């Protein structure tokens, strides 16, 4: 409100109104008059044909580095998520502990696998919901300023948080798999871990 009644705002309104009027010469004179004023936007140097000052790789590197720093500055959040995952995995492992391959055991294993997928899905979905409310205003402002592309932001943010979204399925699967008594063997465990990790990252 204060800006709307300021002399600067009146000058800008007068300049903008000249675009629709007939005073082109006056507009040019006023533009020259304001060429050195700090509140008038000047043509940007170093902007390529795509409209971005930096290359794709530079944008990606900066977003990746910034996202990685944001992950490192809150280690307590990482510890809480890993502890929460370990507690939920222990609970599910205790419920379905030591299943045998009879009719009841097969049904119980089917239920445990269902919990594998739903837990990895909803746990990671709710983990990233806060990102939207926290970073959406910043992202929209910086995107409109053409500081970076959407794809560089998405890839940088995803790769920076990838270690956490690999560690969580690893902790969950490593606890529940032997407790439930699923099929023994390293190859079977790694196959399960790979699928659970994919589900977690897809939901993310």
PDB file of C-alpha atoms in Angstrom:
ATOM      1  CA  UNK A   1       0.000   0.000   0.000  1.00  0.00           C
ATOM      2  CA  UNK A   2       2.840   2.360   0.816  1.00  0.00           C
ATOM      3  CA  UNK A   3       4.473   1.650  -2.513  1.00  0.00           C
ATOM      4  CA  UNK A   4       1.221   2.244  -4.409  1.00  0.00           C
ATOM      5  CA  UNK A   5       1.087   5.871  -3.253  1.00  0.00           C
ATOM      6  CA  UNK A   6       4.818   6.547  -3.541  1.00  0.00           C
ATOM      7  CA  UNK A   7       6.361   8.862  -6.180  1.00  0.00           C
ATOM      8  CA  UNK A   8       8.166   5.894  -7.730  1.00  0.00           C
ATOM      9  CA  UNK A   9       4.860   4.083  -8.311  1.00  0.00           C
ATOM     10  CA  UNK A  10       3.359   7.191  -9.940  1.00  0.00           C
ATOM     11  CA  UNK A  11       6.356   7.475 -12.283  1.00  0.00           C
ATOM     12  CA  UNK A  12       6.035   3.820 -13.272  1.00  0.00           C
ATOM     13  CA  UNK A  13       2.295   4.165 -13.901  1.00  0.00           C
ATOM     14  CA  UNK A  14       2.892   7.221 -16.077  1.00  0.00           C
ATOM     15  CA  UNK A  15       5.580   5.392 -18.037  1.00  0.00           C
ATOM     16  CA  UNK A  16       3.337   2.367 -18.559  1.00  0.00           C
ATOM     17  CA  UNK A  17       0.414   4.523 -19.669  1.00  0.00           C
ATOM     18  CA  UNK A  18       2.554   6.061 -22.407  1.00  0.00           C
ATOM     19  CA  UNK A  19       2.771   2.650 -24.112  1.00  0.00           C
ATOM     20  CA  UNK A  20      -0.950   2.779 -24.887  1.00  0.00           C
ATOM     21  CA  UNK A  21      -0.950   6.489 -25.700  1.00  0.00           C
ATOM     22  CA  UNK A  22       0.379   8.487 -28.569  1.00  0.00           C
ATOM     23  CA  UNK A  23       3.393   9.946 -26.828  1.00  0.00           C
ATOM     24  CA  UNK A  24       6.032   7.566 -28.147  1.00  0.00           C
ATOM     25  CA  UNK A  25       8.654  10.282 -28.249  1.00  0.00           C
ATOM     26  CA  UNK A  26       7.924  11.256 -24.660  1.00  0.00           C
ATOM     27  CA  UNK A  27       8.129   7.583 -23.688  1.00  0.00           C
ATOM     28  CA  UNK A  28      11.564   7.246 -25.224  1.00  0.00           C
ATOM     29  CA  UNK A  29      12.743  10.390 -23.511  1.00  0.00           C
ATOM     30  CA  UNK A  30      11.434   9.158 -20.179  1.00  0.00           C
ATOM     31  CA  UNK A  31      13.040   5.760 -20.723  1.00  0.00           C
ATOM     32  CA  UNK A  32      16.390   7.452 -21.359  1.00  0.00           C
ATOM     33  CA  UNK A  33      15.845   9.573 -18.262  1.00  0.00           C
ATOM     34  CA  UNK A  34      15.275   6.451 -16.146  1.00  0.00           C
ATOM     35  CA  UNK A  35      18.013   4.385 -17.787  1.00  0.00           C
ATOM     36  CA  UNK A  36      20.282   4.707 -14.773  1.00  0.00           C
ATOM     37  CA  UNK A  37      17.589   4.476 -12.109  1.00  0.00           C
ATOM     38  CA  UNK A  38      18.020   1.390  -9.887  1.00  0.00           C
ATOM     39  CA  UNK A  39      14.311   0.520  -9.811  1.00  0.00           C
ATOM     40  CA  UNK A  40      14.041   0.133 -13.596  1.00  0.00           C
ATOM     41  CA  UNK A  41      14.897  -3.275 -15.012  1.00  0.00           C
ATOM     42  CA  UNK A  42      17.782  -3.136 -17.459  1.00  0.00           C
ATOM     43  CA  UNK A  43      18.493  -5.613 -20.281  1.00  0.00           C
ATOM     44  CA  UNK A  44      20.337  -8.645 -18.916  1.00  0.00           C
ATOM     45  CA  UNK A  45      23.798  -9.472 -20.203  1.00  0.00           C
ATOM     46  CA  UNK A  46      24.857 -13.044 -20.811  1.00  0.00           C
ATOM     47  CA  UNK A  47      21.397 -14.459 -21.460  1.00  0.00           C
ATOM     48  CA  UNK A  48      21.402 -17.022 -24.261  1.00  0.00           C
ATOM     49  CA  UNK A  49      18.630 -17.828 -26.715  1.00  0.00           C
ATOM     50  CA  UNK A  50      16.890 -20.118 -24.185  1.00  0.00           C
ATOM     51  CA  UNK A  51      16.469 -17.260 -21.721  1.00  0.00           C
ATOM     52  CA  UNK A  52      18.727 -18.699 -18.992  1.00  0.00           C
ATOM     53  CA  UNK A  53      21.986 -17.195 -17.818  1.00  0.00           C
ATOM     54  CA  UNK A  54      23.523 -20.565 -16.881  1.00  0.00           C
ATOM     55  CA  UNK A  55      23.902 -23.780 -18.838  1.00  0.00           C
ATOM     56  CA  UNK A  56      21.882 -26.915 -18.078  1.00  0.00           C
ATOM     57  CA  UNK A  57      24.775 -28.549 -16.194  1.00  0.00           C
ATOM     58  CA  UNK A  58      25.436 -25.441 -14.119  1.00  0.00           C
ATOM     59  CA  UNK A  59      21.795 -25.243 -13.120  1.00  0.00           C
ATOM     60  CA  UNK A  60      21.751 -28.949 -12.254  1.00  0.00           C
ATOM     61  CA  UNK A  61      24.947 -28.720 -10.190  1.00  0.00           C
ATOM     62  CA  UNK A  62      23.728 -25.713  -8.201  1.00  0.00           C
ATOM     63  CA  UNK A  63      20.334 -27.270  -7.471  1.00  0.00           C
ATOM     64  CA  UNK A  64      21.960 -30.580  -6.504  1.00  0.00           C
ATOM     65  CA  UNK A  65      24.411 -28.842  -4.174  1.00  0.00           C
ATOM     66  CA  UNK A  66      21.712 -26.686  -2.555  1.00  0.00           C
ATOM     67  CA  UNK A  67      19.391 -29.671  -2.075  1.00  0.00           C
ATOM     68  CA  UNK A  68      22.216 -31.753  -0.616  1.00  0.00           C
ATOM     69  CA  UNK A  69      23.041 -28.994   1.882  1.00  0.00           C
ATOM     70  CA  UNK A  70      19.385 -28.808   2.915  1.00  0.00           C
ATOM     71  CA  UNK A  71      19.469 -32.553   3.632  1.00  0.00           C
ATOM     72  CA  UNK A  72      22.700 -32.296   5.635  1.00  0.00           C
ATOM     73  CA  UNK A  73      21.559 -29.340   7.753  1.00  0.00           C
ATOM     74  CA  UNK A  74      18.765 -31.396   9.345  1.00  0.00           C
ATOM     75  CA  UNK A  75      20.369 -34.688  10.449  1.00  0.00           C
ATOM     76  CA  UNK A  76      17.770 -35.172  13.184  1.00  0.00           C
ATOM     77  CA  UNK A  77      15.064 -35.602  10.538  1.00  0.00           C
ATOM     78  CA  UNK A  78      17.079 -38.398   8.927  1.00  0.00           C
ATOM     79  CA  UNK A  79      17.618 -40.113  12.269  1.00  0.00           C
ATOM     80  CA  UNK A  80      13.919 -39.874  13.159  1.00  0.00           C
ATOM     81  CA  UNK A  81      12.866 -41.343   9.804  1.00  0.00           C
ATOM     82  CA  UNK A  82      15.298 -44.261  10.146  1.00  0.00           C
ATOM     83  CA  UNK A  83      14.213 -44.884  13.738  1.00  0.00           C
ATOM     84  CA  UNK A  84      10.550 -44.713  12.753  1.00  0.00           C
ATOM     85  CA  UNK A  85      11.187 -47.182   9.918  1.00  0.00           C
ATOM     86  CA  UNK A  86      13.013 -49.565  12.253  1.00  0.00           C
ATOM     87  CA  UNK A  87      10.168 -49.463  14.797  1.00  0.00           C
ATOM     88  CA  UNK A  88       7.460 -50.093  12.180  1.00  0.00           C
ATOM     89  CA  UNK A  89       9.530 -52.891  10.629  1.00  0.00           C
ATOM     90  CA  UNK A  90      10.001 -54.520  14.039  1.00  0.00           C
ATOM     91  CA  UNK A  91       6.257 -54.272  14.693  1.00  0.00           C
ATOM     92  CA  UNK A  92       5.344 -55.906  11.369  1.00  0.00           C
ATOM     93  CA  UNK A  93       8.052 -58.520  11.848  1.00  0.00           C
ATOM     94  CA  UNK A  94       6.694 -59.339  15.297  1.00  0.00           C
ATOM     95  CA  UNK A  95       3.136 -59.719  14.015  1.00  0.00           C
ATOM     96  CA  UNK A  96       4.145 -62.073  11.188  1.00  0.00           C
ATOM     97  CA  UNK A  97       7.100 -63.678  12.984  1.00  0.00           C
ATOM     98  CA  UNK A  98       8.304 -67.112  11.827  1.00  0.00           C
ATOM     99  CA  UNK A  99       5.781 -68.053   9.139  1.00  0.00           C
ATOM    100  CA  UNK A 100       5.788 -71.601   7.756  1.00  0.00           C
ATOM    101  CA  UNK A 101       4.698 -72.672   4.285  1.00  0.00           C
ATOM    102  CA  UNK A 102       1.262 -74.070   5.043  1.00  0.00           C
ATOM    103  CA  UNK A 103      -2.131 -72.655   4.074  1.00  0.00           C
ATOM    104  CA  UNK A 104      -2.245 -70.174   6.956  1.00  0.00           C
ATOM    105  CA  UNK A 105       1.392 -69.231   6.455  1.00  0.00           C
ATOM    106  CA  UNK A 106       0.877 -68.447   2.788  1.00  0.00           C
ATOM    107  CA  UNK A 107      -2.048 -66.169   3.603  1.00  0.00           C
ATOM    108  CA  UNK A 108      -0.027 -64.442   6.334  1.00  0.00           C
ATOM    109  CA  UNK A 109       2.943 -63.959   4.010  1.00  0.00           C
ATOM    110  CA  UNK A 110       0.573 -62.491   1.436  1.00  0.00           C
ATOM    111  CA  UNK A 111      -0.607 -60.006   4.072  1.00  0.00           C
ATOM    112  CA  UNK A 112       2.952 -59.150   5.084  1.00  0.00           C
ATOM    113  CA  UNK A 113       3.915 -58.435   1.480  1.00  0.00           C
ATOM    114  CA  UNK A 114       0.900 -56.156   1.204  1.00  0.00           C
ATOM    115  CA  UNK A 115       2.149 -54.245   4.258  1.00  0.00           C
ATOM    116  CA  UNK A 116       5.616 -54.093   2.660  1.00  0.00           C
ATOM    117  CA  UNK A 117       4.214 -52.162  -0.284  1.00  0.00           C
ATOM    118  CA  UNK A 118       1.682 -49.973   1.535  1.00  0.00           C
ATOM    119  CA  UNK A 119       4.171 -48.948   4.214  1.00  0.00           C
ATOM    120  CA  UNK A 120       6.839 -48.021   1.663  1.00  0.00           C
ATOM    121  CA  UNK A 121       4.270 -46.147  -0.401  1.00  0.00           C
ATOM    122  CA  UNK A 122       2.495 -44.035   2.202  1.00  0.00           C
ATOM    123  CA  UNK A 123       5.518 -43.476   4.422  1.00  0.00           C
ATOM    124  CA  UNK A 124       7.417 -41.888   1.537  1.00  0.00           C
ATOM    125  CA  UNK A 125       4.401 -40.047   0.135  1.00  0.00           C
ATOM    126  CA  UNK A 126       3.790 -38.292   3.445  1.00  0.00           C
ATOM    127  CA  UNK A 127       7.512 -37.602   3.800  1.00  0.00           C
ATOM    128  CA  UNK A 128       7.607 -35.451   0.656  1.00  0.00           C
ATOM    129  CA  UNK A 129       4.245 -33.693   1.111  1.00  0.00           C
ATOM    130  CA  UNK A 130       5.963 -31.135   3.343  1.00  0.00           C
ATOM    131  CA  UNK A 131       8.340 -30.313   0.503  1.00  0.00           C
ATOM    132  CA  UNK A 132       5.520 -28.790  -1.536  1.00  0.00           C
ATOM    133  CA  UNK A 133       4.380 -26.348   1.135  1.00  0.00           C
ATOM    134  CA  UNK A 134       7.944 -25.426   2.057  1.00  0.00           C
ATOM    135  CA  UNK A 135       9.533 -25.061  -1.372  1.00  0.00           C
ATOM    136  CA  UNK A 136       6.719 -24.298  -3.809  1.00  0.00           C
ATOM    137  CA  UNK A 137       6.794 -20.496  -3.306  1.00  0.00           C
ATOM    138  CA  UNK A 138      10.584 -20.431  -3.690  1.00  0.00           C
ATOM    139  CA  UNK A 139      10.448 -22.670  -6.738  1.00  0.00           C
ATOM    140  CA  UNK A 140       7.773 -20.577  -8.464  1.00  0.00           C
ATOM    141  CA  UNK A 141       9.641 -17.336  -7.795  1.00  0.00           C
ATOM    142  CA  UNK A 142      12.965 -18.693  -9.052  1.00  0.00           C
ATOM    143  CA  UNK A 143      11.345 -20.399 -12.040  1.00  0.00           C
ATOM    144  CA  UNK A 144       9.650 -17.159 -13.100  1.00  0.00           C
ATOM    145  CA  UNK A 145      13.014 -15.435 -12.749  1.00  0.00           C
ATOM    146  CA  UNK A 146      14.393 -18.087 -15.129  1.00  0.00           C
ATOM    147  CA  UNK A 147      17.132 -19.121 -12.752  1.00  0.00           C
ATOM    148  CA  UNK A 148      16.715 -22.791 -13.650  1.00  0.00           C
ATOM    149  CA  UNK A 149      14.554 -25.236 -15.577  1.00  0.00           C
ATOM    150  CA  UNK A 150      11.958 -27.556 -14.112  1.00  0.00           C
ATOM    151  CA  UNK A 151      13.875 -30.690 -15.118  1.00  0.00           C
ATOM    152  CA  UNK A 152      17.118 -29.558 -13.454  1.00  0.00           C
ATOM    153  CA  UNK A 153      15.238 -28.797 -10.235  1.00  0.00           C
ATOM    154  CA  UNK A 154      13.453 -32.155 -10.250  1.00  0.00           C
ATOM    155  CA  UNK A 155      16.580 -34.193 -11.003  1.00  0.00           C
ATOM    156  CA  UNK A 156      18.765 -32.305  -8.544  1.00  0.00           C
ATOM    157  CA  UNK A 157      16.216 -32.556  -5.751  1.00  0.00           C
ATOM    158  CA  UNK A 158      15.567 -36.255  -6.412  1.00  0.00           C
ATOM    159  CA  UNK A 159      19.233 -37.260  -6.575  1.00  0.00           C
ATOM    160  CA  UNK A 160      20.097 -35.276  -3.438  1.00  0.00           C
ATOM    161  CA  UNK A 161      17.452 -37.146  -1.436  1.00  0.00           C
ATOM    162  CA  UNK A 162      18.098 -40.521  -3.102  1.00  0.00           C
ATOM    163  CA  UNK A 163      20.429 -41.864  -0.330  1.00  0.00           C
ATOM    164  CA  UNK A 164      17.660 -41.455   2.249  1.00  0.00           C
ATOM    165  CA  UNK A 165      15.083 -43.096   0.002  1.00  0.00           C
ATOM    166  CA  UNK A 166      17.461 -46.030  -0.432  1.00  0.00           C
ATOM    167  CA  UNK A 167      18.370 -46.286   3.257  1.00  0.00           C
ATOM    168  CA  UNK A 168      14.744 -46.414   4.434  1.00  0.00           C
ATOM    169  CA  UNK A 169      13.776 -49.478   2.295  1.00  0.00           C
ATOM    170  CA  UNK A 170      17.082 -51.117   3.235  1.00  0.00           C
ATOM    171  CA  UNK A 171      16.400 -50.776   6.966  1.00  0.00           C
ATOM    172  CA  UNK A 172      12.787 -51.890   6.596  1.00  0.00           C
ATOM    173  CA  UNK A 173      13.540 -54.944   4.443  1.00  0.00           C
ATOM    174  CA  UNK A 174      16.582 -56.013   6.466  1.00  0.00           C
ATOM    175  CA  UNK A 175      14.499 -56.201   9.638  1.00  0.00           C
ATOM    176  CA  UNK A 176      11.239 -57.683   8.393  1.00  0.00           C
ATOM    177  CA  UNK A 177      12.588 -60.170   5.828  1.00  0.00           C
ATOM    178  CA  UNK A 178      14.316 -62.557   8.283  1.00  0.00           C
ATOM    179  CA  UNK A 179      11.752 -62.029  11.047  1.00  0.00           C
ATOM    180  CA  UNK A 180       8.839 -63.103   8.843  1.00  0.00           C
ATOM    181  CA  UNK A 181      10.832 -66.026   7.516  1.00  0.00           C
ATOM    182  CA  UNK A 182      10.617 -65.214   3.815  1.00  0.00           C
ATOM    183  CA  UNK A 183      12.536 -67.303   1.301  1.00  0.00           C
ATOM    184  CA  UNK A 184      16.147 -67.680   2.364  1.00  0.00           C
ATOM    185  CA  UNK A 185      19.017 -66.724   0.079  1.00  0.00           C
ATOM    186  CA  UNK A 186      20.938 -63.585  -0.781  1.00  0.00           C
ATOM    187  CA  UNK A 187      19.498 -63.368  -4.293  1.00  0.00           C
ATOM    188  CA  UNK A 188      15.911 -63.524  -2.988  1.00  0.00           C
ATOM    189  CA  UNK A 189      16.642 -60.874  -0.358  1.00  0.00           C
ATOM    190  CA  UNK A 190      18.277 -58.569  -2.911  1.00  0.00           C
ATOM    191  CA  UNK A 191      15.341 -59.022  -5.292  1.00  0.00           C
ATOM    192  CA  UNK A 192      12.918 -58.026  -2.536  1.00  0.00           C
ATOM    193  CA  UNK A 193      15.105 -55.079  -1.551  1.00  0.00           C
ATOM    194  CA  UNK A 194      15.274 -53.903  -5.165  1.00  0.00           C
ATOM    195  CA  UNK A 195      11.483 -54.060  -5.610  1.00  0.00           C
ATOM    196  CA  UNK A 196      10.769 -52.319  -2.289  1.00  0.00           C
ATOM    197  CA  UNK A 197      13.305 -49.592  -3.147  1.00  0.00           C
ATOM    198  CA  UNK A 198      11.632 -49.051  -6.525  1.00  0.00           C
ATOM    199  CA  UNK A 199       8.216 -48.792  -4.877  1.00  0.00           C
ATOM    200  CA  UNK A 200       9.541 -46.237  -2.382  1.00  0.00           C
ATOM    201  CA  UNK A 201      11.133 -44.062  -5.052  1.00  0.00           C
ATOM    202  CA  UNK A 202       8.144 -44.272  -7.387  1.00  0.00           C
ATOM    203  CA  UNK A 203       5.851 -43.123  -4.598  1.00  0.00           C
ATOM    204  CA  UNK A 204       8.297 -40.325  -3.810  1.00  0.00           C
TER     205      UNK A 204
END
